[in-house]
Coordinates of C-alpha atoms in Angstrom, one line a residue:
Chain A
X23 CA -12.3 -8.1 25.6
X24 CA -9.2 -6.0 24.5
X25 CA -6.8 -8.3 26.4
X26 CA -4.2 -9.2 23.9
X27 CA -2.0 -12.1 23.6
X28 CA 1.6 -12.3 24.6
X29 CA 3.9 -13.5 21.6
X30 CA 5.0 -16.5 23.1
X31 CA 1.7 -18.3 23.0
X32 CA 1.2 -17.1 19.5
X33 CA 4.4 -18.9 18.3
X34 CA 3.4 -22.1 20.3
X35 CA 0.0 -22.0 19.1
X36 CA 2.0 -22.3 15.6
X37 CA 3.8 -25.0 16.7
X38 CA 1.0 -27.2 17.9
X39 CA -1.1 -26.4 14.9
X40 CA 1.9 -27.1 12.3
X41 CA 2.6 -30.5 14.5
X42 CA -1.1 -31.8 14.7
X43 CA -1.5 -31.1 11.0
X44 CA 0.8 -33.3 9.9
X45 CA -1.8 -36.4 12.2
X46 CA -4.3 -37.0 9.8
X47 CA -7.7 -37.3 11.8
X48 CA -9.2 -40.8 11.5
X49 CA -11.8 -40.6 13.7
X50 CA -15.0 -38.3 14.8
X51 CA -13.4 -37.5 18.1
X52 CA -10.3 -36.6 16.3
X53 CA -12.2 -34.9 14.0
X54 CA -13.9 -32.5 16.2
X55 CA -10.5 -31.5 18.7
X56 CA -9.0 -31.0 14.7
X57 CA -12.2 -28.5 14.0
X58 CA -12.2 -27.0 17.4
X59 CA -8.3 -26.4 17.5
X60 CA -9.4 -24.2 13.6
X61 CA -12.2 -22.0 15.2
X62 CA -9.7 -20.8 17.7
X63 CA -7.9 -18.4 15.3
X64 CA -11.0 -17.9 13.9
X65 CA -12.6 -16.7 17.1
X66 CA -8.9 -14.9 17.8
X67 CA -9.3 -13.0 15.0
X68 CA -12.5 -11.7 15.2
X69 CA -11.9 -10.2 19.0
X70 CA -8.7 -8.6 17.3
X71 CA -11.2 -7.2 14.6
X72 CA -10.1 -8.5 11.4
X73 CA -13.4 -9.3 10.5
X74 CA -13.2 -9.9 7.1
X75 CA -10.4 -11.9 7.0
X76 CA -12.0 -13.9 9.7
X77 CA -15.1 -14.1 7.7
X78 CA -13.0 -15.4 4.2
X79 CA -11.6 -18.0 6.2
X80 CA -15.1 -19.8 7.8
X81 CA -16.3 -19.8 4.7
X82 CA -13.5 -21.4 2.7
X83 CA -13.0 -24.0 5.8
X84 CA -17.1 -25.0 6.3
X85 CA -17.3 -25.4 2.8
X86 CA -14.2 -27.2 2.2
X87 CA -15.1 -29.5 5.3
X88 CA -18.8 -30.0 4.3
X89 CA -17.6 -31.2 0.6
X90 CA -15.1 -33.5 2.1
X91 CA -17.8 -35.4 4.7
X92 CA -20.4 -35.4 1.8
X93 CA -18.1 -36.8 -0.8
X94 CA -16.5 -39.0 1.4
X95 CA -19.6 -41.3 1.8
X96 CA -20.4 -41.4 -1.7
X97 CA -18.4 -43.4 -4.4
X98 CA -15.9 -40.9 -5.4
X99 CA -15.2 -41.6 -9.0
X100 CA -14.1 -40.3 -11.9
X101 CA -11.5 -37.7 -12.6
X102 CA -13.6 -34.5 -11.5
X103 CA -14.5 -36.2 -8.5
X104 CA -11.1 -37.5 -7.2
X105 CA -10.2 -33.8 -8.0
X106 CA -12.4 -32.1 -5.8
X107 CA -12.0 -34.7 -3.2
X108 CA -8.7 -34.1 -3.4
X109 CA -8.7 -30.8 -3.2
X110 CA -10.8 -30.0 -0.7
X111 CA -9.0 -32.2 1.7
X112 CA -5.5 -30.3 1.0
X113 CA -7.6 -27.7 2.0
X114 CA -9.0 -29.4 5.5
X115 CA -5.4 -30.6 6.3
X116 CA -3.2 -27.3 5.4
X117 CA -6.1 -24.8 6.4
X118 CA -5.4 -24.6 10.5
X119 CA -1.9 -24.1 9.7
X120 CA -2.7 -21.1 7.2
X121 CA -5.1 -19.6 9.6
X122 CA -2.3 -20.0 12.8
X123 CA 0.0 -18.3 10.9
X124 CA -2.0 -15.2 9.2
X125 CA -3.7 -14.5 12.5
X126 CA 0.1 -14.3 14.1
X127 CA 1.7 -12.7 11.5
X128 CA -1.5 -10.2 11.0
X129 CA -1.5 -9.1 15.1
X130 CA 1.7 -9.5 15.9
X131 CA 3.6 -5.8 16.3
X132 CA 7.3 -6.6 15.6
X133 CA 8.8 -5.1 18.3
X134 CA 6.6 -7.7 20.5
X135 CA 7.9 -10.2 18.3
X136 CA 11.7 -9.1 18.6
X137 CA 11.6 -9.0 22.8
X138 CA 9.8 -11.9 22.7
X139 CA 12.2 -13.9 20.8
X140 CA 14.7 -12.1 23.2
X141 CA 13.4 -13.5 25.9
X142 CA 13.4 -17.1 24.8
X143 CA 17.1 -16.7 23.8
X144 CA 16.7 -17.3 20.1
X145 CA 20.3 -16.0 18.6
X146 CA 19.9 -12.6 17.2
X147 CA 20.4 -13.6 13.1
X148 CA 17.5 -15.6 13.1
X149 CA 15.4 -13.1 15.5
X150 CA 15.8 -10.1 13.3
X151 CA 16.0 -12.3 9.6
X152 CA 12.8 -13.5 10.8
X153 CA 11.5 -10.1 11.8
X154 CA 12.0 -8.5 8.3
X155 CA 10.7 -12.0 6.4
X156 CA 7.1 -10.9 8.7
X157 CA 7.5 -7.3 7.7
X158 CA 7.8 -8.0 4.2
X159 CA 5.3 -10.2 2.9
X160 CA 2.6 -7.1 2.9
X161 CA 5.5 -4.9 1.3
X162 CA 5.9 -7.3 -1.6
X163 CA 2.3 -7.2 -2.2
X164 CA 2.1 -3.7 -2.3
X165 CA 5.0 -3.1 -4.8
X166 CA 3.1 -6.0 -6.5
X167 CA 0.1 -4.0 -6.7
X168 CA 2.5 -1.0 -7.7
X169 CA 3.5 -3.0 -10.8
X170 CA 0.3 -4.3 -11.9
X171 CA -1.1 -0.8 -12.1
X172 CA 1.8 0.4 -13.8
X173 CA 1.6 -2.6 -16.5
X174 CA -2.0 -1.7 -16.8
X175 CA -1.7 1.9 -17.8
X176 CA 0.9 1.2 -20.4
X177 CA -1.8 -1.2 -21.7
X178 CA 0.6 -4.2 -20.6
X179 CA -1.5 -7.6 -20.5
X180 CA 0.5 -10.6 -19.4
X181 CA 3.2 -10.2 -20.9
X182 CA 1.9 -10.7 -24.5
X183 CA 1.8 -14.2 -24.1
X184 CA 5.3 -15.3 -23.6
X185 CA 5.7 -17.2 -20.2
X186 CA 9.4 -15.5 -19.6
X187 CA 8.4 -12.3 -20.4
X188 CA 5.5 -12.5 -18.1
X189 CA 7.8 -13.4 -15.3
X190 CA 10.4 -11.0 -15.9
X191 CA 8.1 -8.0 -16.4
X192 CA 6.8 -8.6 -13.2
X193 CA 10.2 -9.9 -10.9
X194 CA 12.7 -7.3 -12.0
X195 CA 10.7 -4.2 -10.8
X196 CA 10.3 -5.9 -7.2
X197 CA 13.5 -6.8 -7.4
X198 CA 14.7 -3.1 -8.1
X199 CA 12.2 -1.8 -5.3
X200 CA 13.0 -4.3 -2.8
X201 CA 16.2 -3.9 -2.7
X202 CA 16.0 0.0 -2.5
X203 CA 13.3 -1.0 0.4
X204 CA 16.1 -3.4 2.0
X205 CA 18.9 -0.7 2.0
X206 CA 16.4 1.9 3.9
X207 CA 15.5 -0.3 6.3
X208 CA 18.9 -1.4 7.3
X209 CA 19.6 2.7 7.7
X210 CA 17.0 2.8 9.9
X211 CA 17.5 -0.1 11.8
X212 CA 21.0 1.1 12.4
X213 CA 20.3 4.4 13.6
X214 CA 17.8 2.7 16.5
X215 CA 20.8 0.5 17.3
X216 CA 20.2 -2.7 15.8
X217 CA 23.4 -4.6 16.0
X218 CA 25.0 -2.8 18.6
X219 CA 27.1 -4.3 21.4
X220 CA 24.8 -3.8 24.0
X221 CA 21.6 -5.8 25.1
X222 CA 18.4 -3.9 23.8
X223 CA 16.0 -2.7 25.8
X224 CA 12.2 -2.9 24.6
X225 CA 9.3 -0.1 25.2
X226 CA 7.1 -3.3 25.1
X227 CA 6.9 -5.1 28.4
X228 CA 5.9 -9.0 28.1
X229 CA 3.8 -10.9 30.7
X230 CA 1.6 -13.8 30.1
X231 CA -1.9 -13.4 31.3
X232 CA -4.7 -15.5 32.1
X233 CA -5.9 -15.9 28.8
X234 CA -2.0 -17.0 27.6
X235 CA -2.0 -19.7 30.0
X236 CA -5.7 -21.0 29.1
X237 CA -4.7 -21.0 25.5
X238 CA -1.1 -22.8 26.5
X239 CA -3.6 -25.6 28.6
X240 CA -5.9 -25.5 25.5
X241 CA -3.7 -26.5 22.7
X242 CA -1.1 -28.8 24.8
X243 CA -4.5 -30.7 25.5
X244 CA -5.0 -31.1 21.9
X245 CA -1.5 -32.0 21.3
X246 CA -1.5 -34.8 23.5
X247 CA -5.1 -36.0 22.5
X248 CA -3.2 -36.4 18.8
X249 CA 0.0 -38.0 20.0
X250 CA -2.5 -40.5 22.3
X251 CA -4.5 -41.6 19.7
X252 CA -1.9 -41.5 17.4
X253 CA 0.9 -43.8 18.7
X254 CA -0.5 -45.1 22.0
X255 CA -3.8 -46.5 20.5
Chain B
X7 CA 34.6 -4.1 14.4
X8 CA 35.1 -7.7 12.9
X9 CA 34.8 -7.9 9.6
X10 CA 34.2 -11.9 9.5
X11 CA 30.9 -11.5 11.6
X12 CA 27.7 -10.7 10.4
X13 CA 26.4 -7.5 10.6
X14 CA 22.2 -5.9 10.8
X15 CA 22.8 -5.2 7.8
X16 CA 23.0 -8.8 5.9
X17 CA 20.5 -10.3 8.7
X18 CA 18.2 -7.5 6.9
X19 CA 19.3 -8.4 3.3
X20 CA 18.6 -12.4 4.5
X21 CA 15.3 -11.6 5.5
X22 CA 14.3 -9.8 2.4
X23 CA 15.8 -12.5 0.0
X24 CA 14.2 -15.3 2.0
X25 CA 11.1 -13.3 2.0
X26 CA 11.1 -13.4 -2.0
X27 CA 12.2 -16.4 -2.7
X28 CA 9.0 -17.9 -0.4
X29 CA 6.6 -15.7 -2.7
X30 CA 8.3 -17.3 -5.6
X31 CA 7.5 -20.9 -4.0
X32 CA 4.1 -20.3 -2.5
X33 CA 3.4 -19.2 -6.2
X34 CA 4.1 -22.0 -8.1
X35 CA 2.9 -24.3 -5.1
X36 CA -0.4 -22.9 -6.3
X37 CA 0.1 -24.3 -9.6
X38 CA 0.4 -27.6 -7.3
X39 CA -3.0 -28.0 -5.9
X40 CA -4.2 -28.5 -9.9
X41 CA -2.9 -32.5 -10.2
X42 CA -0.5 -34.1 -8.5
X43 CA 2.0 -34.5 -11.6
X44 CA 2.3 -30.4 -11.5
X45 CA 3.7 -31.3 -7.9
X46 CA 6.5 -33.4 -8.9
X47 CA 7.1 -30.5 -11.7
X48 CA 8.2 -28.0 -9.0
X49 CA 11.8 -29.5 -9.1
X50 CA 12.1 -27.3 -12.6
X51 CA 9.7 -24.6 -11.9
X52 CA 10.9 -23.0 -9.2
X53 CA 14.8 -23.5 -9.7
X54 CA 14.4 -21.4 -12.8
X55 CA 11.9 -18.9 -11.6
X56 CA 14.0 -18.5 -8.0
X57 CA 17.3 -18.0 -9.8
X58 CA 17.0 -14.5 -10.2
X59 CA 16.3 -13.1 -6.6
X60 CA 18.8 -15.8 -5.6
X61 CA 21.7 -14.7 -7.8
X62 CA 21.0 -11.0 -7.2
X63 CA 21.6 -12.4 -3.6
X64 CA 24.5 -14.0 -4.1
X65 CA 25.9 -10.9 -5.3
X66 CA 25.2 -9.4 -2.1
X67 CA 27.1 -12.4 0.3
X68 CA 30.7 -11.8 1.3
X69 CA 30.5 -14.0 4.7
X70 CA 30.2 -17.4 5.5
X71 CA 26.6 -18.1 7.2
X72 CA 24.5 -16.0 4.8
X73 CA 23.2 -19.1 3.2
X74 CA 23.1 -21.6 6.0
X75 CA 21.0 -18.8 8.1
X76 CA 18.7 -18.5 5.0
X77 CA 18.2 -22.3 5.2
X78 CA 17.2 -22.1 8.4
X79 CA 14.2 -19.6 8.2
X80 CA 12.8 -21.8 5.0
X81 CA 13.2 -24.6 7.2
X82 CA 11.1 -22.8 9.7
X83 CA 8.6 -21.1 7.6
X84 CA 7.9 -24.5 5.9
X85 CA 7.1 -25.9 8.9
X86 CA 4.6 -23.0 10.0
X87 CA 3.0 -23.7 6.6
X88 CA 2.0 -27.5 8.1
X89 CA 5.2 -29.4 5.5
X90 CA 6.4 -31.1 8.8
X91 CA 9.5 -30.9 10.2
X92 CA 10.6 -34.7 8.1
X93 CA 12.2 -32.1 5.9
X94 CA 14.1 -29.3 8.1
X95 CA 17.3 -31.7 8.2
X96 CA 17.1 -32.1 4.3
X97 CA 16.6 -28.2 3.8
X98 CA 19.1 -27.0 6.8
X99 CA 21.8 -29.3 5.0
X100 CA 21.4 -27.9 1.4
X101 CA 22.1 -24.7 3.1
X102 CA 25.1 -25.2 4.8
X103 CA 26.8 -27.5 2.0
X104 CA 26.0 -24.8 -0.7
X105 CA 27.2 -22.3 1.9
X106 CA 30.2 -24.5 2.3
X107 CA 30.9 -24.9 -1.6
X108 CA 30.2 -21.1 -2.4
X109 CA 33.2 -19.9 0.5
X110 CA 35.5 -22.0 -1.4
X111 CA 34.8 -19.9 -4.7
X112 CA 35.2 -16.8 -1.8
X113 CA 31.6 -15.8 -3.1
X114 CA 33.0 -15.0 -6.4
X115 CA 33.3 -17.6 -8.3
X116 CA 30.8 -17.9 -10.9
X117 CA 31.8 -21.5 -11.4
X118 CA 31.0 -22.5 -7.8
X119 CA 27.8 -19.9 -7.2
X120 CA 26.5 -22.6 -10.0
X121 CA 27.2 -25.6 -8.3
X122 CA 26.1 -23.8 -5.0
X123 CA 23.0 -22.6 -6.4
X124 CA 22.1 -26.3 -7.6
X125 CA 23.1 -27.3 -4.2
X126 CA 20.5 -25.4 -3.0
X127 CA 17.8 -25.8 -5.0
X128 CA 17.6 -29.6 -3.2
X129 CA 15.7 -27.7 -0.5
X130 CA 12.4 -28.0 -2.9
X131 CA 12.9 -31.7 -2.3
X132 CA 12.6 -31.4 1.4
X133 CA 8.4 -30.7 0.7
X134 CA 8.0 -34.3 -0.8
X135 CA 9.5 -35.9 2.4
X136 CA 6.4 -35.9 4.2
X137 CA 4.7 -37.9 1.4
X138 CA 7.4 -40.2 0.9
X139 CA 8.4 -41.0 4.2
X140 CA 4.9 -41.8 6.0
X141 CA 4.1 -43.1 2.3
X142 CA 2.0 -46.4 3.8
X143 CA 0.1 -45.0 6.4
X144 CA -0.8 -42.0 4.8
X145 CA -2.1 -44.3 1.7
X146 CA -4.0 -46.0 3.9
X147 CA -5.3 -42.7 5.8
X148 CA -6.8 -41.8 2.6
X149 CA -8.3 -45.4 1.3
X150 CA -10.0 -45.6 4.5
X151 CA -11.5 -42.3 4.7
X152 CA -13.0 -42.9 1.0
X153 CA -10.9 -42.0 -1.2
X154 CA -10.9 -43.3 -5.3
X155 CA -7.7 -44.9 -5.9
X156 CA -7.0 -42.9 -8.6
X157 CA -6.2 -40.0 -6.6
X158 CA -3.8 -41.8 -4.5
X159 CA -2.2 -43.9 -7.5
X160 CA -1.8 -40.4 -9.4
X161 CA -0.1 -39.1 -5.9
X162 CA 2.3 -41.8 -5.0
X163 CA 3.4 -42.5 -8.9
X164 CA 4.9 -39.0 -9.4
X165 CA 6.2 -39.0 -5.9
X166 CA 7.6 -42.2 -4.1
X167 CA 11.4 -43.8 -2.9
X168 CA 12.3 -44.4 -6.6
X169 CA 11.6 -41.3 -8.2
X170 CA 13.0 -39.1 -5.6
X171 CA 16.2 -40.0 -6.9
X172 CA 15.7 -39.0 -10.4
X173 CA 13.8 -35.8 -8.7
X174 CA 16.9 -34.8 -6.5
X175 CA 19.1 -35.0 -10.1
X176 CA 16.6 -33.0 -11.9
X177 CA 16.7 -30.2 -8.8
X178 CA 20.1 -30.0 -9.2
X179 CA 20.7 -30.2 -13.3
X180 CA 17.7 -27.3 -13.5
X181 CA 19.3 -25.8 -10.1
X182 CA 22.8 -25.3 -12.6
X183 CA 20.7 -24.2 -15.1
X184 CA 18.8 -21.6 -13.6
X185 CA 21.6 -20.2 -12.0
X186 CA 22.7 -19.5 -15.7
X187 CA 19.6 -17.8 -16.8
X188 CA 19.7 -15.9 -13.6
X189 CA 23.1 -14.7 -13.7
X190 CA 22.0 -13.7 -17.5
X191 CA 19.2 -11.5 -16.1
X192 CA 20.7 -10.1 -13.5
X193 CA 23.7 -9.0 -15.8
X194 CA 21.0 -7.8 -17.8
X195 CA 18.9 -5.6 -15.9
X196 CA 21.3 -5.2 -12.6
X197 CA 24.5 -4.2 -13.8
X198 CA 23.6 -1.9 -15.7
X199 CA 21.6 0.2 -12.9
X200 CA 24.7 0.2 -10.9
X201 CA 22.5 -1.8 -7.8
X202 CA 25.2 -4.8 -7.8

């Protein structure tokens, strides 16, 4: 299947997700549309072949969930065990959210994302802030890398122990090399007409397919399950 | 061209800034998930540790809208992170009132980019709304589904309708603060290098 996904139902997927994560699930019915609603980015994911990634995140979720139903029965006491509870519930809440938004941010290209925004009239500050904000969380990692090694050759560990040290040794170098980073990429936005007067035209052309609108059906289904059960009880 | 309007160029410089300022965030809200007293600590944290990518920004804002724009992609990244949209509001307004405040210096004022900065920094505040507004029935979520106490008390006595007070304060006194130590480093390192 090589059919890909229009923007638009990514960024509602996110929606739902975000929304329905904030409903805690009370009961097993809820429980399973809450687990079903997670494998779909999972399952998305691994048809856009980011299998790893895919792979990191059943693991961490099963895990997480099967602690949390084991536990739950049990007496949890103590300090280790309300900590683990704990934990692993952040985990079960937050996760769907996490996964929406890697597998979006991971397969979106952002010139879909850009004429897609276009198209549902977002202002254009937000639209292109937003674009760079996407763009540059694997940039920051990299320079992060960049700096790490760097620190490492020159036999640099931590920052010998002093907390401000340890943050400035690391923030001031990405600062310097983000802000060169920022100043090319507004050149080159520029010269491809980003801020111009005219509308922009994009290479990318957007239609919503069958799959979109299954997906749309899918998780406004799951959305209203939630609100039902929620407030209508 | 207008020189009032914003250009490419500064959505660009938002995005980045935002960008950074979120890593800073997501990293000390890993710190979080240790105890829930670490949680509460945020509201020092990451006022301090934020001030310098946030003062190197303001050294970059000559317009009006910089800020409240910023304030607007938080809100929205916070709420793709599953923090709810109770906070948006809270977060949106910090934006535009430090936005407001920092015009009035003509974004050179170092006296107001303090006060702005502090204004600001209430945006961290936003992330405790969810647990403080739908305080009862998410108590009760968890005490039904099995959960100790403990956890819950721990939880809801660092984070509850009294103490957000004090936290809002202590946002804004370590917001001031920071914005000190962050003009200090950016003088420091910045300056010099001829980037400002």
């Amino acid at each position: 299947m090589t059919a890909r996904l229009d923007p638009r139902t990514k960024l509602y997927m996110i929606l739902v997700v975000s929304a329905v994560v904030m409903m805690s699930a009370t009961t097993p019915f809820l429980w399973a549309v809450r687990i079903l609603m997670t494998i779909v980015p999972i399952v998305l994911l691994i048809t856009e072949k980011h299998y790893a990634s895919a792979f990191r995140f059943l693991i961490l979720y099963t895990s997480a969930l099967v602690i949390n139903f084991t536990c739950l029965s049990e007496q949890s006491e103590g300090f280790l065990m309300a900590f683990l509870v704990g934990y692993c519930s952040i985990i079960v809440q937050f996760m769907p959210a996490m996964i929406t938004a890697w597998y979006v941010v991971r397969t979106t290209k952002i010139d879909e994302f850009v004429s897609a925004m276009q198209k549902m009239h977002f202002p254009d500050g937000i639209t292109i802030s937003l674009a760079v904000v996407m763009r540059f969380f694997p940039t920051i990692k990299e320079e992060y890398l960049a700096i790490r090694d760097a620190m490492k050759m020159r036999g640099i560990v931590l920052g010998e122990g002093n907390i401000a040290r340890m943050v400035e040794f690391r923030m001031i170098p990405l600062l310097f090399s983000c802000v060169n980073i920022g100043d090319e990429l507004s050149a080159a936005a520029i010269t491809r007409g980003l801020g111009g007067k005219v509308k922009r035209t994009s290479v990318e052309i957007l239609k919503l397919g069958i799959q979109d609108y299954l997906l749309i059906t899918l998780f406004t289904s799951v959305l209203l399950i939630f609100v039902v059960f929620k407030y209508f009880r | 061209m207008n020189k009032k309007r914003l250009q490419a160029k500064d959505f660009i410089t938002i995005g980045i800034f935002t960008a950074l300022l979120f890593v800073v965030e997501f990293a000390c809200g890993m710190l979080g998930f240790l105890h829930p007293y670490i949680v509460a600590s945020y509201v020092i944290m990451i006022p301090i540790v934020g001030s310098i990518p946030m003062m190197l920004f303001y050294t970059k804002i000559e317009k009006f809208g910089m800020l409240t724009i910023m304030s607007v992609l938080l809100a929205i990244i916070m709420f793709v992170m599953g923090m709810g949209y109770l906070g948006a509001p809270l977060i949106i307004l910090a934006g535009i009132v430090a936005d407001l405040i920092a015009k009035s210096g003509n974004y050179k004022s170092s006296k107001k980019t303090v006060i702005s900065y502090g204004v600001f920094c209430l945006w961290i505040c936003a992330n405790y709304f969810p647990v403080i507004v739908t305080a009862d029935s998410y108590r009760k979520d968890l005490l039904d589904g099995g959960y100790s106490a403990e956890y819950c008390d721990n939880l809801f006595r660092a984070i509850n309708y009294k103490t957000i007070g004090v936290l809002l304060v202590l946002c804004f006194v370590f917001g001031c603060i920071g914005a000190f130590i962050g003009k200090a480093v950016v003088k420091k390192h910045f300056e010099k290098a001829g980037i400002v």
